[in-house]
Each structure stands twice: as C-alpha cells, then as structure tokens.
Amino acid sequence: MQETNGVVPLYLVVSQVWGDIKEHMNIPSVAWGVPISNSAKWGAILDYCKRKQIRWLWMDILCIDQTRGSPAADQEKAKEIPKMTAYYRGATACLVIPDRYEAFSKAYQRVKGVYSAFGGATTGDQISNHALTIWNSMETMNTVITDAWFSRIWTYQEFLLPKHHFLLDGQRLDVNGIRLIIDWYHKILRNKSLQKPAEGKNFSFVAPGTELVIRGWTPEHMGYDLKEELDRNGHLDLARVVQQTLQKRCTKDEDRLFALYGLISDDEKVTIEVSARSPSVHNASANGESPDRATLRMKWVQTMVKVLTAGRIWPLLYNALDPDDITPGFHWMPRITTPSNHARGVWSGPIYLDTIHHKNLHTIQVADDGLHIAVRRVGRIIGTSTNMGDGGGELNKAIACIWLLMAKGFNIDPVVEQFKYGLSHADRDAVLQDEVAGAQMALEAALRARSLVECFYIFEQAQLRSKLVYGNGISGWHRQIVCMVAEGQHQPLVFMAWIHSTKRA
C-alpha cells in the first residue's frame, strides 16, 4: 500500500486448487513456506501476469499467513476469512487455476466449439446428423465439470463472487455459459433427440433412461443459479448455501462453515476462532473429537442460535431430541454435516431446505421454561409412512400413499400445495415456465382421481414423475408422508416431511 499511497490498486484475484501439497516454495517478501503441489503452477501464474501486464494480485496462500501452529497466523486467518467478499468482488477479475489446469483449458475450448456449432438446436437434423460428435463431446465436458475446482468448498465463493473469470491460457471462463451447455445436453438427452450412436462410447455417468440423465451434472451441482440472488441481495440465504455445499469437499471440518463467510450476511456470522489451542475448542474436543470437528460443531450451534432467535428462519423440530442437552439451538434443526458422515452415523443427518428455510414472523424467546417458538401447525401426528429414498421409483410410493389417504377422506390439500410449489420452482430445464400451470392442473387431477390406476395414468401421460423429481423441495432422502390432526379440527391433514434421526451407539 506504500507504493500506491494507501489507495487499493487494480488487482487480480487468484482461485486455485493446489491438489496434494508436495512442497513449500520460498517466495521473496513472503515470510512462510507457500504450500503447493507443483511449482509449475506458480510459474504459469507468473507467466500470465507478465503477458497481461498485471502488477498486483491477491492469493490467500500469499496474503494470509500459512504458518502451521502459529497463534499469530491463526489470528490473522480469523480476521481475514470474513473479508473474502470484499477481496473477490473488488478484483478486476479472477484467474482460475483448476486442479488439471492444462487438460481443463483444452477440454473447455473443445466443448465451447461443439456448443457454438450445434447448441442452437435441441431437436432435428442438426442433432441427429452430428450425433456421434455431440455424444463423444460429453466425455470432454465431463473433464471440465468434474475438476476439483467445482467440487471444493473454498472455491465455491470464488465461483460466485468475481465479476469475470479467466484461465491461464487467456480464455474467459464463462461460468454461466457452462450451465447453459449442461442444460443443452440435458434437453437433447431427455427429449431423445440425442441417443447413443452405435459407434459411440459408453459413459458411466450417462443414463438416458432415467430422470437423472447425466449423473453429477445437474444445475444444483453447479449452484450458479444462486449468483443472481447473490448479486441482488449482496448475500445468500444461509440454509440454501449450506445445502448447496454439503457435497463439496474440504480439508478441515471447520471449513464447512468458514468457507461460506464470503457468501452469507454479516448478521449470520459469528466470531471465528481458528486456533486449536483456544480453551473452548480444547474443552469441546476432550470427548475425542478432532479440534476441527469441535470448532465446526460449536460455531454451527452459535450460528443457529443467532439466526433462529432473531427470527430469520423458521425451524422444524425433528426426532433426535436429547433431554441431556439443553443448549439453545443444538437440537432445533439438523446439524451441518455431509452425506458421507451421515452414512457413517456421524452427527444427525443432512440438511434440507424445507427444514429451515421458512421465514418466521416472530422472534424465538429463550425463557426459563424453555423455548417460546411460533409454529405454523400444532397437532397430533397420527401416522407416517416408511422412509422414502430419492428418484422416480421412490416417488411412486409417495403418490400411492397420498391417493390412498385421499380415498380414505384425509385432507391432502397441504401436500398438493407442496407438490405444486415444487413444480413452479423446479429445475428450469425439467419444467418449462409455460408448462407449469398445465402440470399443476394435471397433478391436482391425478391425486384426486377416481382410482389409483387413473392417478398413475395421468402421471404417466403428463410426465409428472420426471418433473417432480426435479421439483424444489420434492426430491431427497428420508422423506415421509405424515398425517396430522390439527388442534380444533377432525379431518387429518397430509404433508410430505423430512424426518431426521440420530444413530445411537
């Protein structure tokens, strides 16, 4: 800053995936060894800066002390992590260094060429006459979309915050354009315009006969649709960004929360204590938890206490209550975790938007006699279905269950509204905007049909099952159909709910 008289100069920000750290570089003016997997990446960054005449750049591993076990470094990280929004938004552009950066650049260029040549069509001869080229190009696209840059939790904010992205070879990385290309592949596979040619390669990630079509390529996997919300509001809804990043990988458990600080509101952030030497973390890890896991658990609880008591989100209670733990916020909602942790029985279970995204109209009061919470429905649960998994086959169980309850005289209005909402907020590729109203009418007719056979016939004719699989708040694991008798009423109400459970040792 001395060279610029205290004025922040124009600068480039760098988003990198170093991979497995194999060495620590000594760089002049940097007091710590810079961790890197391959020094050639650093050389490529310097070459880019020379070609583009870039004098200033910001990189976390150069600008934030990386000294291991240093209290001063931990203190600096705690101060700098909340500033990520300003650093990435203030830069002229973001230089992206993928894990396989050379293969990534070549693959991205080839995919853009295919999309430029054929992407204007979703049906017709332009697709069928070039089916082999388009089909085989999916392998190239898979090289792009499966790079670690899209799957690491720290790079997610670097994906959304910058104004522009560039690769080392000078190509502009159009992250929204990648989503459009993914949408195009989905469309031509779903409408059968593109089918595997006889001489086409077999891809393990392509399943044209299923609703998924291409595993791992959904817009939710990218999460770019949240950029519009981020640009509009200046921050993202905590529940949505946590759900979006649960599948992403990180080195430390605590990063599951800290890596989101560039995206969430200041009102939802709590003080960061990075040091494993802090007394609170030391005490919390006395039961055998790693310091990183203990830090995440404590900070997540503090965050949820803060946002819930402020009435920013509306929790739904779940069935993992522990009478021995009265910490406010600890068992009001699912704890932040990952699918792999959930499969091993670690913590309670994955987070679902339907659990915490509803806005509350009142604050939650922590009183001597417990929590004073305003709820939407108070009633007695009189029955639930078994747990249902993800996908169209499992959705058949829910459809049959709802229709049978309707036939018995139960009020299915709540679950019908849930499904209608899901259709109106579905993946835009699965349910086009001009199809929403018709799909909602067909849904209502199906679930209130005179027979179960007629119900499934309407579902099949209107392709409702494949649409609902991509509906907001419809798909997911651990779904149950719940029947409840509300206070002052006699006719049972039918809902779809997500039930969380804790595995006990």
Short mmCIF file of C-alpha atoms in Angstrom, two decimals:
data_model
loop_
_atom_site.label_atom_id
_atom_site.label_comp_id
_atom_site.label_asym_id
_atom_site.label_seq_id
_atom_site.Cartn_x
_atom_site.Cartn_y
_atom_site.Cartn_z
CA MET A 1 0.00 0.00 0.00
CA GLN A 2 3.01 2.31 0.41
CA GLU A 3 3.64 2.15 -3.34
CA THR A 4 0.06 3.24 -4.07
CA ASN A 5 -0.18 5.93 -1.38
CA GLY A 6 -2.77 4.00 0.60
CA VAL A 7 -5.09 3.53 -2.40
CA VAL A 8 -6.13 -0.03 -3.31
CA PRO A 9 -4.80 -0.57 -6.85
CA LEU A 10 -6.46 -2.57 -9.60
CA TYR A 11 -5.67 -6.19 -8.82
CA LEU A 12 -6.32 -9.75 -9.95
CA VAL A 13 -7.59 -12.36 -7.52
CA VAL A 14 -6.49 -15.99 -7.90
CA SER A 15 -8.68 -19.03 -7.28
CA GLN A 16 -6.54 -22.13 -7.22
CA VAL A 17 -6.77 -25.83 -6.48
CA TRP A 18 -3.29 -26.89 -5.47
CA GLY A 19 -4.08 -30.58 -5.09
CA ASP A 20 -1.91 -32.73 -2.82
CA ILE A 21 0.74 -30.50 -1.24
CA LYS A 22 4.19 -31.82 -2.16
CA GLU A 23 6.42 -28.85 -1.47
CA HIS A 24 6.65 -25.44 0.16
CA MET A 25 8.06 -22.67 -2.01
CA ASN A 26 10.18 -19.81 -0.75
CA ILE A 27 8.92 -16.59 -2.33
CA PRO A 28 10.62 -13.23 -1.68
CA SER A 29 8.65 -11.00 0.76
CA VAL A 30 6.52 -13.97 1.91
CA ALA A 31 7.55 -14.99 5.43
CA TRP A 32 6.22 -18.55 5.30
CA GLY A 33 6.70 -21.52 3.03
CA VAL A 34 3.99 -21.41 0.37
CA PRO A 35 2.26 -24.83 0.09
CA ILE A 36 1.92 -26.10 -3.46
CA SER A 37 1.54 -29.41 -5.30
CA ASN A 38 3.55 -28.40 -8.33
CA SER A 39 5.77 -25.33 -8.65
CA ALA A 40 4.96 -25.26 -12.37
CA LYS A 41 1.54 -23.83 -11.43
CA TRP A 42 3.20 -20.86 -9.78
CA GLY A 43 5.40 -20.39 -12.82
CA ALA A 44 2.28 -20.42 -15.04
CA ILE A 45 0.67 -17.74 -12.85
CA LEU A 46 3.76 -15.51 -13.17
CA ASP A 47 3.81 -16.02 -16.94
CA TYR A 48 0.15 -15.00 -17.15
CA CYS A 49 0.80 -11.84 -15.15
CA LYS A 50 3.74 -10.93 -17.38
CA ARG A 51 1.71 -11.46 -20.57
CA LYS A 52 -1.23 -9.43 -19.26
CA GLN A 53 0.99 -6.84 -17.53
CA ILE A 54 -0.67 -7.46 -14.18
CA ARG A 55 1.26 -5.94 -11.31
CA TRP A 56 -0.99 -6.73 -8.35
CA LEU A 57 -2.69 -9.95 -7.39
CA TRP A 58 -4.33 -11.38 -4.27
CA MET A 59 -3.94 -15.04 -3.29
CA ASP A 60 -4.90 -16.48 0.06
CA ILE A 61 -1.72 -18.52 0.44
CA LEU A 62 0.41 -15.43 -0.29
CA CYS A 63 -1.60 -12.82 1.60
CA ILE A 64 -2.73 -14.78 4.67
CA ASP A 65 -0.10 -16.28 6.97
CA GLN A 66 0.09 -20.04 6.37
CA THR A 67 2.49 -20.84 9.23
CA ARG A 68 1.27 -24.02 10.92
CA GLY A 69 0.82 -23.96 14.67
CA SER A 70 1.34 -20.20 14.88
CA PRO A 71 -1.07 -18.25 17.12
CA ALA A 72 -0.33 -15.12 15.08
CA ALA A 73 -1.23 -16.95 11.85
CA ASP A 74 -4.44 -18.29 13.39
CA GLN A 75 -5.38 -14.78 14.50
CA GLU A 76 -4.73 -13.42 11.02
CA LYS A 77 -6.90 -16.12 9.42
CA ALA A 78 -9.73 -15.34 11.82
CA LYS A 79 -9.54 -11.68 10.80
CA GLU A 80 -9.19 -12.28 7.07
CA ILE A 81 -11.78 -15.01 6.41
CA PRO A 82 -14.78 -12.63 6.83
CA LYS A 83 -13.19 -10.26 4.27
CA MET A 84 -13.37 -12.69 1.37
CA THR A 85 -16.44 -10.97 -0.07
CA ALA A 86 -14.56 -7.67 -0.45
CA TYR A 87 -11.43 -9.30 -1.85
CA TYR A 88 -13.18 -11.29 -4.58
CA ARG A 89 -15.76 -8.67 -5.50
CA GLY A 90 -13.21 -5.86 -5.56
CA ALA A 91 -10.89 -7.58 -8.05
CA THR A 92 -10.93 -6.74 -11.75
CA ALA A 93 -11.16 -10.47 -12.50
CA CYS A 94 -10.44 -13.91 -11.09
CA LEU A 95 -7.69 -16.11 -12.51
CA VAL A 96 -8.83 -19.72 -12.15
CA ILE A 97 -6.24 -22.49 -11.69
CA PRO A 98 -8.13 -25.81 -11.87
CA ASP A 99 -6.59 -28.99 -10.49
CA ARG A 100 -5.87 -30.33 -14.01
CA TYR A 101 -5.44 -26.84 -15.44
CA GLU A 102 -3.90 -27.77 -18.81
CA ALA A 103 -6.42 -30.55 -19.58
CA PHE A 104 -9.23 -28.30 -18.29
CA SER A 105 -8.37 -25.45 -20.69
CA LYS A 106 -8.20 -27.74 -23.72
CA ALA A 107 -11.44 -29.52 -22.81
CA TYR A 108 -13.27 -26.25 -22.16
CA GLN A 109 -12.20 -24.88 -25.56
CA ARG A 110 -13.40 -28.03 -27.37
CA VAL A 111 -16.75 -28.04 -25.55
CA LYS A 112 -17.35 -24.39 -26.43
CA GLY A 113 -16.68 -25.29 -30.06
CA VAL A 114 -19.26 -28.07 -30.03
CA TYR A 115 -21.85 -25.87 -28.34
CA SER A 116 -21.16 -23.00 -30.73
CA ALA A 117 -21.71 -25.31 -33.71
CA PHE A 118 -24.77 -27.24 -32.52
CA GLY A 119 -26.09 -25.64 -29.32
CA GLY A 120 -28.71 -23.60 -31.12
CA ALA A 121 -30.74 -26.74 -31.78
CA THR A 122 -32.49 -29.07 -29.36
CA THR A 123 -34.21 -31.23 -31.98
CA GLY A 124 -33.94 -32.04 -35.67
CA ASP A 125 -31.25 -32.92 -38.20
CA GLN A 126 -28.58 -30.70 -36.68
CA ILE A 127 -28.56 -33.02 -33.68
CA SER A 128 -29.16 -36.36 -35.41
CA ASN A 129 -26.67 -35.71 -38.23
CA HIS A 130 -23.89 -34.92 -35.77
CA ALA A 131 -24.92 -37.32 -33.01
CA LEU A 132 -21.51 -39.03 -32.76
CA THR A 133 -19.63 -35.75 -32.36
CA ILE A 134 -22.08 -34.44 -29.77
CA TRP A 135 -22.25 -37.74 -27.89
CA ASN A 136 -18.48 -38.11 -27.61
CA SER A 137 -18.13 -34.47 -26.58
CA MET A 138 -19.79 -35.36 -23.28
CA GLU A 139 -16.54 -37.04 -22.22
CA THR A 140 -14.77 -33.73 -22.80
CA MET A 141 -17.43 -31.86 -20.86
CA ASN A 142 -17.05 -34.33 -18.03
CA THR A 143 -13.36 -33.40 -17.81
CA VAL A 144 -14.47 -29.82 -17.16
CA ILE A 145 -17.34 -30.38 -14.78
CA THR A 146 -15.59 -33.00 -12.63
CA ASP A 147 -12.49 -30.91 -11.98
CA ALA A 148 -11.85 -30.30 -8.29
CA TRP A 149 -12.35 -26.57 -8.80
CA PHE A 150 -16.11 -27.22 -8.97
CA SER A 151 -16.18 -29.61 -6.03
CA ARG A 152 -14.05 -27.87 -3.38
CA ILE A 153 -15.93 -25.84 -0.79
CA TRP A 154 -13.50 -22.90 -0.70
CA THR A 155 -13.69 -22.37 -4.46
CA TYR A 156 -17.48 -22.11 -4.41
CA GLN A 157 -17.43 -18.49 -3.23
CA GLU A 158 -14.67 -17.86 -5.78
CA PHE A 159 -17.04 -19.28 -8.39
CA LEU A 160 -19.86 -16.85 -7.47
CA LEU A 161 -18.27 -13.61 -6.24
CA PRO A 162 -15.92 -12.32 -9.01
CA LYS A 163 -17.02 -10.16 -11.93
CA HIS A 164 -15.14 -12.24 -14.51
CA HIS A 165 -13.13 -15.48 -14.63
CA PHE A 166 -10.13 -16.27 -16.84
CA LEU A 167 -7.96 -19.34 -17.40
CA LEU A 168 -4.17 -19.38 -17.65
CA ASP A 169 -4.27 -19.60 -21.47
CA GLY A 170 -6.28 -16.36 -21.59
CA GLN A 171 -9.69 -17.90 -22.25
CA ARG A 172 -12.59 -16.30 -20.45
CA LEU A 173 -14.25 -18.91 -18.25
CA ASP A 174 -17.97 -18.22 -18.62
CA VAL A 175 -19.41 -19.98 -15.58
CA ASN A 176 -22.97 -19.16 -16.61
CA GLY A 177 -22.16 -20.45 -20.09
CA ILE A 178 -21.14 -23.78 -18.59
CA ARG A 179 -24.57 -24.04 -17.04
CA LEU A 180 -26.21 -23.31 -20.41
CA ILE A 181 -24.14 -26.06 -22.02
CA ILE A 182 -25.15 -28.50 -19.28
CA ASP A 183 -28.81 -27.53 -19.79
CA TRP A 184 -28.42 -28.20 -23.51
CA TYR A 185 -27.02 -31.70 -23.00
CA HIS A 186 -29.87 -32.47 -20.61
CA LYS A 187 -32.52 -31.24 -23.06
CA ILE A 188 -31.34 -33.25 -26.05
CA LEU A 189 -30.98 -36.41 -23.94
CA ARG A 190 -34.36 -36.04 -22.23
CA ASN A 191 -36.27 -35.36 -25.43
CA LYS A 192 -34.43 -38.28 -27.15
CA SER A 193 -33.02 -36.05 -29.89
CA LEU A 194 -29.59 -37.33 -28.89
CA GLN A 195 -29.28 -41.08 -28.49
CA LYS A 196 -26.14 -43.14 -28.24
CA PRO A 197 -24.81 -43.91 -31.74
CA ALA A 198 -23.75 -47.48 -32.41
CA GLU A 199 -20.09 -46.44 -32.51
CA GLY A 200 -20.44 -44.04 -29.57
CA LYS A 201 -18.51 -44.54 -26.34
CA ASN A 202 -20.14 -45.92 -23.21
CA PHE A 203 -20.11 -43.42 -20.35
CA SER A 204 -20.74 -44.48 -16.77
CA PHE A 205 -22.15 -41.05 -15.94
CA VAL A 206 -24.80 -41.04 -18.70
CA ALA A 207 -28.11 -42.79 -18.03
CA PRO A 208 -30.62 -41.64 -20.70
CA GLY A 209 -33.34 -44.00 -19.46
CA THR A 210 -33.55 -42.37 -16.03
CA GLU A 211 -34.73 -39.00 -14.77
CA LEU A 212 -31.15 -38.08 -13.86
CA VAL A 213 -29.94 -38.43 -17.49
CA ILE A 214 -26.41 -37.33 -16.56
CA ARG A 215 -25.23 -38.04 -13.04
CA GLY A 216 -23.44 -35.18 -11.32
CA TRP A 217 -24.26 -32.60 -14.00
CA THR A 218 -27.41 -31.08 -12.51
CA PRO A 219 -27.62 -27.28 -12.13
CA GLU A 220 -27.80 -27.88 -8.38
CA HIS A 221 -24.35 -29.46 -8.67
CA MET A 222 -23.09 -26.18 -10.14
CA GLY A 223 -25.13 -23.88 -7.95
CA TYR A 224 -24.70 -20.99 -10.39
CA ASP A 225 -28.38 -20.12 -10.12
CA LEU A 226 -27.57 -18.60 -6.71
CA LYS A 227 -25.40 -15.93 -8.34
CA GLU A 228 -28.44 -13.87 -9.31
CA GLU A 229 -29.61 -13.92 -5.69
CA LEU A 230 -26.11 -13.02 -4.50
CA ASP A 231 -25.83 -10.08 -6.91
CA ARG A 232 -29.32 -8.87 -5.99
CA ASN A 233 -29.11 -9.13 -2.20
CA GLY A 234 -25.38 -8.96 -1.54
CA HIS A 235 -25.53 -12.28 0.31
CA LEU A 236 -27.12 -15.72 0.15
CA ASP A 237 -29.65 -17.39 2.40
CA LEU A 238 -27.70 -19.45 4.94
CA ALA A 239 -29.85 -22.55 4.53
CA ARG A 240 -29.55 -22.59 0.75
CA VAL A 241 -25.78 -22.12 0.65
CA VAL A 242 -25.23 -24.77 3.33
CA GLN A 243 -27.36 -27.25 1.41
CA GLN A 244 -25.60 -26.37 -1.83
CA THR A 245 -22.14 -27.02 -0.41
CA LEU A 246 -22.80 -30.21 1.57
CA GLN A 247 -21.50 -32.35 -1.29
CA LYS A 248 -18.34 -30.27 -1.69
CA ARG A 249 -15.03 -31.41 -0.32
CA CYS A 250 -12.83 -29.72 2.24
CA THR A 251 -9.65 -30.49 4.12
CA LYS A 252 -10.87 -29.37 7.54
CA ASP A 253 -14.33 -29.86 9.02
CA GLU A 254 -14.45 -26.25 10.22
CA ASP A 255 -14.24 -25.08 6.59
CA ARG A 256 -17.84 -26.27 6.08
CA LEU A 257 -18.86 -23.04 7.79
CA PHE A 258 -15.88 -20.71 7.39
CA ALA A 259 -15.71 -21.22 3.60
CA LEU A 260 -19.21 -19.72 3.36
CA TYR A 261 -18.35 -16.43 5.03
CA GLY A 262 -17.85 -14.66 1.71
CA LEU A 263 -21.44 -15.51 0.74
CA ILE A 264 -23.61 -15.08 3.83
CA SER A 265 -24.89 -11.99 5.61
CA ASP A 266 -22.79 -10.35 8.32
CA ASP A 267 -25.79 -10.85 10.61
CA GLU A 268 -25.28 -14.62 10.39
CA LYS A 269 -21.55 -14.69 11.09
CA VAL A 270 -20.07 -15.47 14.48
CA THR A 271 -16.58 -14.77 15.77
CA ILE A 272 -14.04 -17.12 14.27
CA GLU A 273 -11.57 -18.93 16.48
CA VAL A 274 -9.26 -20.78 14.15
CA SER A 275 -6.70 -21.78 16.74
CA ALA A 276 -6.96 -25.33 18.04
CA ARG A 277 -5.32 -24.02 21.19
CA SER A 278 -8.31 -21.91 22.20
CA PRO A 279 -9.78 -23.06 25.53
CA SER A 280 -13.28 -23.54 24.13
CA VAL A 281 -12.08 -25.81 21.34
CA HIS A 282 -9.81 -27.73 23.70
CA ASN A 283 -12.68 -28.43 26.07
CA ALA A 284 -15.05 -29.40 23.27
CA SER A 285 -12.56 -31.87 21.81
CA ALA A 286 -11.95 -33.60 25.13
CA ASN A 287 -14.51 -36.27 24.17
CA GLY A 288 -12.35 -37.45 21.31
CA GLU A 289 -13.49 -35.06 18.56
CA SER A 290 -10.80 -33.54 16.42
CA PRO A 291 -10.25 -29.80 17.02
CA ASP A 292 -11.62 -29.07 13.52
CA ARG A 293 -14.79 -31.07 14.16
CA ALA A 294 -15.22 -29.45 17.57
CA THR A 295 -14.79 -25.98 16.08
CA LEU A 296 -17.39 -26.67 13.40
CA ARG A 297 -19.88 -28.09 15.89
CA MET A 298 -19.57 -25.14 18.29
CA LYS A 299 -19.63 -22.44 15.63
CA TRP A 300 -22.59 -24.05 13.85
CA VAL A 301 -24.55 -24.13 17.10
CA GLN A 302 -23.65 -20.49 17.79
CA THR A 303 -24.67 -19.52 14.26
CA MET A 304 -28.03 -21.27 14.51
CA VAL A 305 -28.76 -19.79 17.92
CA LYS A 306 -28.08 -16.37 16.42
CA VAL A 307 -30.24 -16.69 13.30
CA LEU A 308 -33.07 -18.64 14.93
CA THR A 309 -33.51 -16.38 17.95
CA ALA A 310 -33.50 -13.40 15.58
CA GLY A 311 -36.44 -14.96 13.72
CA ARG A 312 -34.56 -15.02 10.41
CA ILE A 313 -35.51 -18.64 9.70
CA TRP A 314 -38.21 -20.96 10.95
CA PRO A 315 -37.06 -24.29 12.32
CA LEU A 316 -38.98 -27.51 12.14
CA LEU A 317 -38.40 -29.78 15.12
CA TYR A 318 -37.19 -33.28 14.43
CA ASN A 319 -36.97 -36.55 16.29
CA ALA A 320 -33.41 -36.51 17.62
CA LEU A 321 -34.06 -34.65 20.84
CA ASP A 322 -31.57 -35.29 23.62
CA PRO A 323 -33.00 -34.42 27.06
CA ASP A 324 -29.48 -34.21 28.49
CA ASP A 325 -28.53 -31.36 26.20
CA ILE A 326 -30.38 -28.08 26.75
CA THR A 327 -28.09 -25.89 24.65
CA PRO A 328 -30.37 -23.43 22.81
CA GLY A 329 -30.31 -24.21 19.11
CA PHE A 330 -28.49 -27.52 19.39
CA HIS A 331 -31.44 -29.75 18.59
CA TRP A 332 -33.84 -27.36 16.92
CA MET A 333 -32.60 -28.29 13.50
CA PRO A 334 -30.22 -30.69 11.75
CA ARG A 335 -26.57 -30.08 12.38
CA ILE A 336 -24.30 -29.25 9.49
CA THR A 337 -22.74 -32.43 8.15
CA THR A 338 -22.05 -34.29 4.93
CA PRO A 339 -23.69 -37.29 3.26
CA SER A 340 -20.57 -39.40 3.90
CA ASN A 341 -20.64 -38.51 7.58
CA HIS A 342 -24.35 -39.29 7.73
CA ALA A 343 -23.78 -42.72 6.19
CA ARG A 344 -21.29 -43.47 8.95
CA GLY A 345 -23.71 -42.33 11.64
CA VAL A 346 -21.73 -39.17 12.44
CA TRP A 347 -23.97 -36.42 13.79
CA SER A 348 -27.63 -36.31 12.93
CA GLY A 349 -28.27 -36.10 9.22
CA PRO A 350 -28.21 -33.97 6.09
CA ILE A 351 -29.84 -30.56 5.93
CA TYR A 352 -32.95 -29.96 3.82
CA LEU A 353 -34.21 -26.57 2.80
CA ASP A 354 -37.72 -27.49 3.83
CA THR A 355 -36.45 -27.89 7.37
CA ILE A 356 -35.22 -24.37 7.95
CA HIS A 357 -35.90 -22.03 5.04
CA HIS A 358 -39.38 -20.88 6.07
CA LYS A 359 -39.36 -17.32 7.34
CA ASN A 360 -40.57 -16.75 10.86
CA LEU A 361 -42.79 -13.79 11.77
CA HIS A 362 -41.74 -13.70 15.41
CA THR A 363 -38.54 -13.99 17.40
CA ILE A 364 -37.75 -17.15 19.32
CA GLN A 365 -37.54 -16.42 23.03
CA VAL A 366 -35.16 -18.36 25.24
CA ALA A 367 -37.03 -18.43 28.57
CA ASP A 368 -36.64 -20.20 31.91
CA ASP A 369 -39.36 -22.68 30.99
CA GLY A 370 -37.88 -23.47 27.58
CA LEU A 371 -38.19 -22.03 24.07
CA HIS A 372 -41.12 -19.89 23.01
CA ILE A 373 -41.49 -20.61 19.28
CA ALA A 374 -44.24 -19.50 16.91
CA VAL A 375 -45.15 -22.51 14.74
CA ARG A 376 -47.27 -22.96 11.63
CA ARG A 377 -49.22 -26.01 12.77
CA VAL A 378 -49.86 -27.56 16.15
CA GLY A 379 -51.38 -31.00 16.17
CA ARG A 380 -51.05 -34.68 16.86
CA ILE A 381 -49.18 -36.97 14.45
CA ILE A 382 -51.43 -39.97 13.85
CA GLY A 383 -49.34 -41.80 11.30
CA THR A 384 -46.36 -41.72 8.98
CA SER A 385 -45.19 -43.73 6.01
CA THR A 386 -41.86 -45.50 5.87
CA ASN A 387 -38.76 -43.58 4.82
CA MET A 388 -38.60 -42.95 1.09
CA GLY A 389 -35.46 -42.54 -0.97
CA ASP A 390 -34.67 -40.37 -3.97
CA GLY A 391 -35.73 -40.77 -7.61
CA GLY A 392 -38.88 -41.57 -9.58
CA GLY A 393 -39.35 -45.10 -8.26
CA GLU A 394 -39.47 -43.93 -4.68
CA LEU A 395 -41.79 -41.10 -5.70
CA ASN A 396 -44.31 -43.74 -6.83
CA LYS A 397 -44.63 -44.82 -3.18
CA ALA A 398 -45.46 -41.26 -2.14
CA ILE A 399 -48.04 -40.88 -4.94
CA ALA A 400 -49.80 -44.12 -3.99
CA CYS A 401 -49.76 -43.22 -0.31
CA ILE A 402 -51.26 -39.77 -0.92
CA TRP A 403 -54.00 -41.09 -3.18
CA LEU A 404 -54.98 -43.84 -0.72
CA LEU A 405 -55.19 -41.30 2.12
CA MET A 406 -57.34 -39.06 -0.08
CA ALA A 407 -59.63 -42.02 -0.77
CA LYS A 408 -60.00 -42.54 2.99
CA GLY A 409 -61.20 -38.96 3.43
CA PHE A 410 -57.98 -37.32 4.59
CA ASN A 411 -57.33 -33.71 3.58
CA ILE A 412 -54.48 -33.78 1.05
CA ASP A 413 -54.53 -30.02 0.35
CA PRO A 414 -51.19 -29.38 2.14
CA VAL A 415 -49.21 -31.99 0.21
CA VAL A 416 -50.87 -30.97 -3.07
CA GLU A 417 -49.70 -27.40 -2.45
CA GLN A 418 -46.21 -28.67 -1.64
CA PHE A 419 -46.08 -30.52 -4.96
CA LYS A 420 -47.46 -27.54 -6.88
CA TYR A 421 -44.81 -25.32 -5.33
CA GLY A 422 -42.18 -27.86 -6.33
CA LEU A 423 -43.36 -27.76 -9.95
CA SER A 424 -43.36 -23.96 -10.08
CA HIS A 425 -39.82 -23.84 -8.65
CA ALA A 426 -38.40 -26.85 -10.50
CA ASP A 427 -35.19 -27.00 -12.48
CA ARG A 428 -35.96 -24.79 -15.46
CA ASP A 429 -34.81 -27.48 -17.87
CA ALA A 430 -37.20 -30.09 -16.43
CA VAL A 431 -40.33 -27.89 -16.26
CA LEU A 432 -40.51 -25.02 -18.73
CA GLN A 433 -42.25 -21.90 -17.48
CA ASP A 434 -45.16 -22.24 -19.91
CA GLU A 435 -45.69 -25.85 -18.75
CA VAL A 436 -46.07 -25.08 -15.03
CA ALA A 437 -49.78 -24.25 -14.96
CA GLY A 438 -50.73 -27.32 -17.03
CA ALA A 439 -48.54 -29.59 -14.91
CA GLN A 440 -50.13 -28.27 -11.72
CA MET A 441 -53.64 -28.91 -13.08
CA ALA A 442 -52.68 -32.45 -14.11
CA LEU A 443 -51.17 -33.04 -10.67
CA GLU A 444 -54.37 -31.97 -8.93
CA ALA A 445 -56.45 -34.17 -11.22
CA ALA A 446 -54.18 -37.18 -10.66
CA LEU A 447 -54.06 -37.03 -6.87
CA ARG A 448 -57.86 -36.62 -6.72
CA ALA A 449 -58.61 -39.19 -9.45
CA ARG A 450 -61.41 -41.78 -9.02
CA SER A 451 -58.96 -44.69 -8.91
CA LEU A 452 -55.29 -45.31 -8.29
CA VAL A 453 -54.97 -46.67 -11.82
CA GLU A 454 -56.33 -43.40 -13.21
CA CYS A 455 -54.00 -41.48 -10.91
CA PHE A 456 -50.90 -43.19 -12.30
CA TYR A 457 -52.26 -42.95 -15.85
CA ILE A 458 -52.44 -39.16 -15.55
CA PHE A 459 -48.96 -39.06 -14.02
CA GLU A 460 -47.62 -41.06 -16.96
CA GLN A 461 -49.41 -39.05 -19.65
CA ALA A 462 -48.32 -35.70 -18.20
CA GLN A 463 -44.79 -36.96 -17.37
CA LEU A 464 -45.33 -35.64 -13.86
CA ARG A 465 -42.98 -38.06 -12.19
CA SER A 466 -39.90 -36.86 -14.08
CA LYS A 467 -40.95 -33.25 -13.47
CA LEU A 468 -41.44 -33.75 -9.74
CA VAL A 469 -38.04 -35.43 -9.39
CA TYR A 470 -36.56 -32.04 -10.27
CA GLY A 471 -39.11 -30.10 -8.21
CA ASN A 472 -37.90 -27.82 -5.45
CA GLY A 473 -38.50 -29.46 -2.08
CA ILE A 474 -39.84 -32.72 -3.52
CA SER A 475 -36.80 -34.92 -4.11
CA GLY A 476 -34.43 -36.13 -1.44
CA TRP A 477 -33.79 -38.88 1.02
CA HIS A 478 -35.59 -39.56 4.31
CA ARG A 479 -38.96 -38.33 3.04
CA GLN A 480 -42.13 -39.46 4.77
CA ILE A 481 -45.82 -38.84 4.24
CA VAL A 482 -47.13 -37.55 7.57
CA CYS A 483 -50.75 -37.39 8.77
CA MET A 484 -51.61 -34.89 11.47
CA VAL A 485 -54.80 -33.79 13.19
CA ALA A 486 -54.53 -30.06 13.86
CA GLU A 487 -55.91 -28.50 17.02
CA GLY A 488 -59.64 -27.81 16.72
CA GLN A 489 -60.05 -29.98 13.61
CA HIS A 490 -61.16 -33.54 12.97
CA GLN A 491 -60.10 -34.28 9.39
CA PRO A 492 -56.42 -35.38 9.24
CA LEU A 493 -54.04 -33.28 7.14
CA VAL A 494 -51.46 -34.89 4.85
CA PHE A 495 -47.94 -33.45 4.42
CA MET A 496 -44.64 -34.55 2.98
CA ALA A 497 -41.88 -34.11 5.56
CA TRP A 498 -38.20 -34.83 6.06
CA ILE A 499 -37.60 -36.81 9.20
CA HIS A 500 -34.15 -36.73 10.76
CA SER A 501 -32.92 -39.42 13.08
CA THR A 502 -29.76 -39.96 15.08
CA LYS A 503 -27.99 -43.27 15.11
CA ARG A 504 -27.26 -44.24 18.70
CA ALA A 505 -24.19 -46.26 19.60
#
